[in-house]
Short mmCIF file of C-alpha atoms in Angstrom, two decimals:
data_model
loop_
_atom_site.label_atom_id
_atom_site.label_comp_id
_atom_site.label_asym_id
_atom_site.label_seq_id
_atom_site.Cartn_x
_atom_site.Cartn_y
_atom_site.Cartn_z
CA MET A 125 219.89 20.06 97.49
CA SER A 126 222.47 21.62 95.17
CA ARG A 127 221.97 21.75 91.42
CA ARG A 128 224.82 19.28 90.92
CA ASN A 129 223.34 16.81 93.41
CA ALA A 130 219.90 17.26 91.85
CA SER A 131 221.35 16.45 88.43
CA LEU A 132 223.04 13.32 89.79
CA PHE A 133 219.78 12.28 91.45
CA ASP A 134 217.86 12.86 88.19
CA ALA A 135 220.46 10.93 86.16
CA MET A 136 220.27 7.92 88.49
CA LEU A 137 216.48 8.09 88.53
CA ASP A 138 216.43 8.12 84.71
CA ILE A 139 218.57 4.98 84.66
CA ALA A 140 216.39 3.26 87.24
CA SER A 141 213.16 4.14 85.41
CA LEU A 142 214.49 2.85 82.06
CA LEU A 143 215.20 -0.59 83.53
CA PRO A 144 212.45 -3.21 83.90
CA TRP A 145 210.80 -2.52 87.23
CA GLN A 146 211.76 -5.95 88.56
CA ALA A 147 215.45 -5.23 87.84
CA SER A 148 215.28 -1.89 89.66
CA LEU A 149 213.79 -3.57 92.72
CA ILE A 150 216.55 -6.21 92.73
CA ILE A 151 219.19 -3.47 92.52
CA ALA A 152 217.49 -1.58 95.36
CA VAL A 153 217.62 -4.63 97.64
CA GLY A 154 221.21 -5.42 96.70
CA ALA A 155 222.31 -1.81 97.23
CA TYR A 156 220.71 -1.68 100.68
CA PHE A 157 222.41 -4.82 101.96
CA GLY A 158 225.73 -3.93 100.31
CA PHE A 159 225.95 -0.42 101.75
CA HIS A 160 224.49 -1.57 105.07
CA HIS A 161 227.30 -4.09 105.39
CA LEU A 162 229.90 -1.38 104.78
CA ALA A 163 228.20 1.06 107.15
CA SER A 164 228.00 -1.44 110.01
CA ALA A 165 231.54 -2.85 109.73
CA PRO A 166 233.04 -2.86 113.25
CA PRO A 167 236.20 -0.82 113.90
CA GLN A 168 238.02 -4.08 114.75
CA ALA A 169 237.45 -5.30 111.21
CA LEU A 170 239.00 -2.12 109.88
CA ALA A 171 242.06 -2.59 112.01
CA ALA A 172 242.34 -6.24 111.05
CA ALA A 173 242.27 -5.20 107.42
CA GLY A 174 245.55 -3.31 107.95
CA ALA A 175 244.25 0.26 108.43
CA HIS A 176 247.00 1.28 110.89
CA ASP A 177 247.91 4.78 109.88
CA LEU A 178 245.75 7.83 110.41
CA ALA A 179 245.00 8.40 106.72
CA ASN A 180 243.68 4.89 106.24
CA ASN A 181 241.54 5.11 109.36
CA VAL A 182 240.06 8.43 108.24
CA GLY A 183 239.33 6.99 104.81
CA LYS A 184 237.60 3.98 106.31
CA GLN A 185 235.51 6.16 108.59
CA LEU A 186 234.47 8.35 105.65
CA LEU A 187 233.47 5.24 103.67
CA MET A 188 231.37 4.02 106.59
CA GLY A 189 229.72 7.41 106.97
CA LEU A 190 228.95 7.65 103.27
CA SER A 191 227.61 4.10 103.20
CA ALA A 192 225.33 4.93 106.13
CA ILE A 193 223.65 7.52 103.89
CA LEU A 194 223.76 5.60 100.61
CA GLN A 195 222.15 2.51 102.15
CA TYR A 196 218.91 4.51 102.11
CA VAL A 197 219.39 6.94 99.21
CA ILE A 198 220.31 4.44 96.48
CA PRO A 199 217.50 1.98 97.31
CA PHE A 200 215.04 4.89 97.45
CA ILE A 201 216.08 6.03 93.94
CA PHE A 202 215.72 2.55 92.46
CA VAL A 203 212.41 1.84 94.20
CA LEU A 204 211.10 5.16 92.84
CA GLY A 205 212.47 4.26 89.41
CA ALA A 206 210.77 0.86 89.61
CA GLY A 207 207.46 2.60 90.27
CA ILE A 208 207.95 4.91 87.28
CA SER A 209 208.89 1.95 85.08
CA PHE A 210 205.87 -0.07 86.26
CA PHE A 211 203.35 2.69 85.57
CA ARG A 212 205.01 3.55 82.24
CA ARG A 213 204.55 -0.05 81.11
CA ARG A 214 200.92 0.08 82.22
CA ARG A 215 200.47 3.30 80.24
CA GLN A 216 202.02 1.71 77.15
CA ARG A 217 199.70 -1.30 77.34
CA SER A 218 196.69 0.94 77.98
CA LEU A 219 197.39 3.13 74.94
CA HIS A 220 197.97 0.09 72.75
CA ALA A 221 194.66 -1.46 73.82
CA GLN A 222 192.85 1.87 73.41
CA VAL A 223 193.91 2.29 69.78
CA ALA A 224 193.55 -1.43 68.98
CA ASN A 225 189.95 -1.39 70.22
CA HIS A 226 189.09 1.84 68.36
CA PRO A 227 191.22 1.75 65.20
CA GLY A 228 191.21 4.70 62.84
CA HIS A 229 193.21 7.79 61.92
CA THR A 230 191.37 9.79 64.57
CA ALA A 231 192.64 7.41 67.26
CA LEU A 232 196.20 8.36 66.33
CA GLY A 233 195.47 12.02 65.79
CA GLU A 234 193.62 12.64 69.03
CA ILE A 235 196.37 11.49 71.38
CA SER A 236 199.24 13.80 72.31
CA TRP A 237 202.63 13.55 70.62
CA GLN A 238 204.06 12.21 73.89
CA ASP A 239 201.47 9.41 73.94
CA PHE A 240 202.11 8.74 70.25
CA GLU A 241 205.77 8.14 71.14
CA VAL A 242 204.75 5.85 74.03
CA LEU A 243 202.41 3.91 71.72
CA THR A 244 205.14 3.51 69.11
CA ALA A 245 207.52 2.20 71.77
CA GLU A 246 204.97 -0.44 72.78
CA VAL A 247 204.44 -1.57 69.18
CA PHE A 248 208.16 -2.08 68.60
CA ARG A 249 208.56 -3.80 71.96
CA ARG A 250 205.88 -6.29 70.99
CA LYS A 251 207.66 -6.83 67.68
CA GLY A 252 210.65 -8.15 69.59
CA TYR A 253 212.91 -5.09 69.88
CA ARG A 254 214.51 -3.86 73.08
CA VAL A 255 213.29 -0.27 73.28
CA VAL A 256 215.06 2.70 74.86
CA GLN A 257 212.99 5.89 74.99
CA ARG A 258 215.14 8.93 74.28
CA GLY A 259 212.60 11.57 73.32
CA GLY A 260 212.95 15.29 73.65
CA ASN A 261 211.27 18.32 75.17
CA ALA A 262 209.41 19.20 71.97
CA PRO A 263 207.38 17.31 69.36
CA ASP A 264 210.32 17.57 66.93
CA GLY A 265 213.06 16.75 69.42
CA GLY A 266 215.02 14.49 67.05
CA VAL A 267 215.37 10.76 67.63
CA ASP A 268 212.65 9.54 69.97
CA LEU A 269 213.35 5.83 70.31
CA GLU A 270 216.39 3.62 70.17
CA LEU A 271 215.74 -0.01 69.18
CA TRP A 272 218.02 -2.99 69.63
CA SER A 273 217.79 -6.37 67.95
CA GLY A 274 220.78 -8.30 69.21
CA ARG A 275 223.73 -5.98 68.54
CA ASP A 276 221.92 -4.09 65.78
CA LYS A 277 220.82 -0.56 66.58
CA TYR A 278 217.86 1.21 64.96
CA LEU A 279 216.63 4.77 65.44
CA VAL A 280 213.03 5.98 65.36
CA GLN A 281 211.50 9.40 64.80
CA CYS A 282 207.82 9.84 65.69
CA LYS A 283 205.82 12.51 63.84
CA GLN A 284 202.32 12.95 65.18
CA TRP A 285 201.37 15.70 62.72
CA LYS A 286 197.62 15.98 62.27
CA SER A 287 197.50 17.71 58.87
CA THR A 288 200.95 18.16 57.26
CA ARG A 289 202.55 15.30 55.40
CA VAL A 290 205.99 14.29 56.64
CA GLY A 291 208.53 15.56 54.13
CA VAL A 292 211.96 14.54 52.93
CA ALA A 293 213.77 16.83 55.41
CA THR A 294 212.68 14.60 58.30
CA VAL A 295 213.93 11.47 56.55
CA ARG A 296 217.24 13.14 55.69
CA GLU A 297 217.64 14.22 59.31
CA LEU A 298 217.18 10.67 60.55
CA TYR A 299 219.59 9.33 57.93
CA GLY A 300 222.26 11.75 59.15
CA VAL A 301 221.82 10.70 62.78
CA MET A 302 221.91 7.02 61.76
CA ALA A 303 225.25 7.55 60.03
CA ALA A 304 226.65 9.48 63.02
CA GLU A 305 225.59 6.84 65.56
CA GLY A 306 226.33 3.74 63.47
CA ALA A 307 222.71 2.55 63.36
CA VAL A 308 221.95 -0.18 60.82
CA GLY A 309 218.44 1.10 60.12
CA GLY A 310 215.73 3.53 61.07
CA PHE A 311 212.00 4.17 61.14
CA VAL A 312 209.93 7.31 60.71
CA VAL A 313 206.50 6.71 62.25
CA ALA A 314 203.73 9.15 61.36
CA ALA A 315 200.10 9.69 62.32
CA GLY A 316 199.52 10.69 58.70
CA GLU A 317 201.26 10.15 55.37
CA PHE A 318 204.58 10.92 53.67
CA THR A 319 205.39 13.05 50.64
CA ALA A 320 206.58 11.45 47.41
CA ASP A 321 210.05 12.94 47.93
CA ALA A 322 210.27 11.38 51.38
CA LYS A 323 209.34 7.95 50.01
CA LYS A 324 211.85 8.27 47.19
CA PHE A 325 214.70 9.25 49.52
CA ALA A 326 213.95 6.38 51.94
CA GLU A 327 214.32 3.78 49.20
CA GLY A 328 217.64 1.98 49.58
CA GLN A 329 218.61 3.93 52.74
CA SER A 330 217.60 1.28 55.32
CA ILE A 331 214.80 3.58 56.48
CA GLU A 332 211.23 2.33 56.77
CA LEU A 333 208.39 4.84 56.59
CA VAL A 334 205.46 3.82 58.79
CA SER A 335 202.33 5.70 57.78
CA ALA A 336 199.11 5.88 59.80
CA ASN A 337 197.59 2.97 57.85
CA LEU A 338 200.62 0.76 58.44
CA MET A 339 200.81 1.80 62.10
CA LEU A 340 197.20 0.74 62.63
CA ARG A 341 197.90 -2.63 60.99
CA LEU A 342 200.93 -3.15 63.23
CA ILE A 343 198.87 -2.30 66.31
CA ALA A 344 196.24 -4.84 65.26
CA GLN A 345 198.93 -7.49 64.65
CA THR A 346 200.58 -6.91 68.01
CA ASN A 347 197.35 -6.75 70.00
CA SER A 348 198.46 -9.61 72.23
CA GLU A 349 201.13 -9.90 74.90
CA SER A 350 202.03 -13.37 73.64
CA SER A 351 203.84 -13.34 70.33
CA PRO A 352 202.05 -15.22 67.51
CA TYR A 353 205.39 -16.04 65.93
CA PRO A 354 207.61 -19.03 66.76
CA ASP A 355 210.52 -18.60 69.16
CA GLU A 356 212.96 -20.39 66.87
CA LYS A 357 214.97 -18.01 64.72
CA PRO A 358 215.97 -19.39 61.32
CA SER A 359 219.35 -18.82 59.72
CA CYS A 360 219.82 -16.45 56.81
CA PRO A 361 219.89 -18.42 53.53
CA ARG A 362 222.71 -16.19 52.25
CA CYS A 363 225.13 -15.61 55.13
CA GLY A 364 223.92 -17.94 57.90
CA SER A 365 223.25 -15.19 60.49
CA GLU A 366 220.41 -15.63 63.00
CA MET A 367 217.49 -13.77 61.45
CA VAL A 368 215.23 -11.12 63.01
CA LYS A 369 211.54 -10.28 62.63
CA ARG A 370 210.71 -7.45 60.25
CA SER A 371 207.57 -6.00 58.68
CA ALA A 372 207.04 -5.10 55.04
CA THR A 373 206.33 -1.40 54.44
CA ARG A 374 205.66 -1.35 50.71
CA GLY A 375 203.64 -3.18 48.09
CA ASN A 376 200.81 -5.64 48.52
CA MET A 377 202.48 -7.25 51.55
CA ALA A 378 202.75 -3.99 53.54
CA GLY A 379 202.30 -4.70 57.23
CA SER A 380 203.02 -8.43 56.98
CA MET A 381 205.84 -10.02 58.98
CA PHE A 382 208.84 -11.86 57.57
CA TRP A 383 212.31 -13.00 58.66
CA GLY A 384 215.09 -10.65 57.56
CA CYS A 385 218.86 -10.76 57.81
CA PRO A 386 220.24 -8.62 60.69
CA ARG A 387 223.10 -7.56 58.40
CA TYR A 388 220.74 -5.72 56.01
CA PRO A 389 221.52 -3.84 53.77
CA ALA A 390 224.87 -5.65 53.45
CA CYS A 391 222.92 -8.89 53.16
CA THR A 392 219.35 -9.00 51.81
CA GLY A 393 218.45 -12.57 52.76
CA THR A 394 214.81 -13.14 53.77
CA ARG A 395 212.54 -16.01 54.74
CA PRO A 396 208.74 -16.10 54.94
CA MET A 397 207.26 -16.31 58.43
CA GLU A 398 205.20 -19.42 59.00
#
């Protein structure tokens, strides 16, 4: 297989593995029957469709030949992607349960940075976000997760540093990427703590710093597949927008859930969560 074809295969497999595994299986079935129908179209049907000249007939024959291959290749890619997605979800749930059952800083520090990213993705998924794992090839590969709450986009950096405190440079880096991508907010999740400069810079920048202590509290709160919060979303008392679930990161209420306006920081409306 050529490098170009391998890249196309990898790109399609990445898409398939990022989808819920059920969706990938549905696409696989649909692709098989769709391409199979094109591949098995009788020559009479081609003629009836008005393919009288040589160029049209050649084009139709090429389409049939290509469909004869794609009816197996595309379903194979999406079935493989469904398997990857299924086992990734199992891994996410397993890591979440592992840390929830043995809470402590060592539980976060002993896992790899890749698993720390997977664990963070599971926590945010259970908090109601749609999570897209971006990641990188190194522990400091930039933005690791992309979160969506409705049309609002959030970016997440995961820092599984075992000894060094996360400094202001990391927070500034995330702020720059947020501005470039039009994200409404961001999170820096650490297996340790943050420097005073990092905390000061994050204030008022729509960036939440999630330390190890807060991360462990969030894991404990989300240690259930069924959400403990009501499905009804209240309206913002200031602008009337449908509110989203958020968690406090500072003060005595750190780690607690509340309803926040999706237009934050333009609107700062909040409601307590029952």
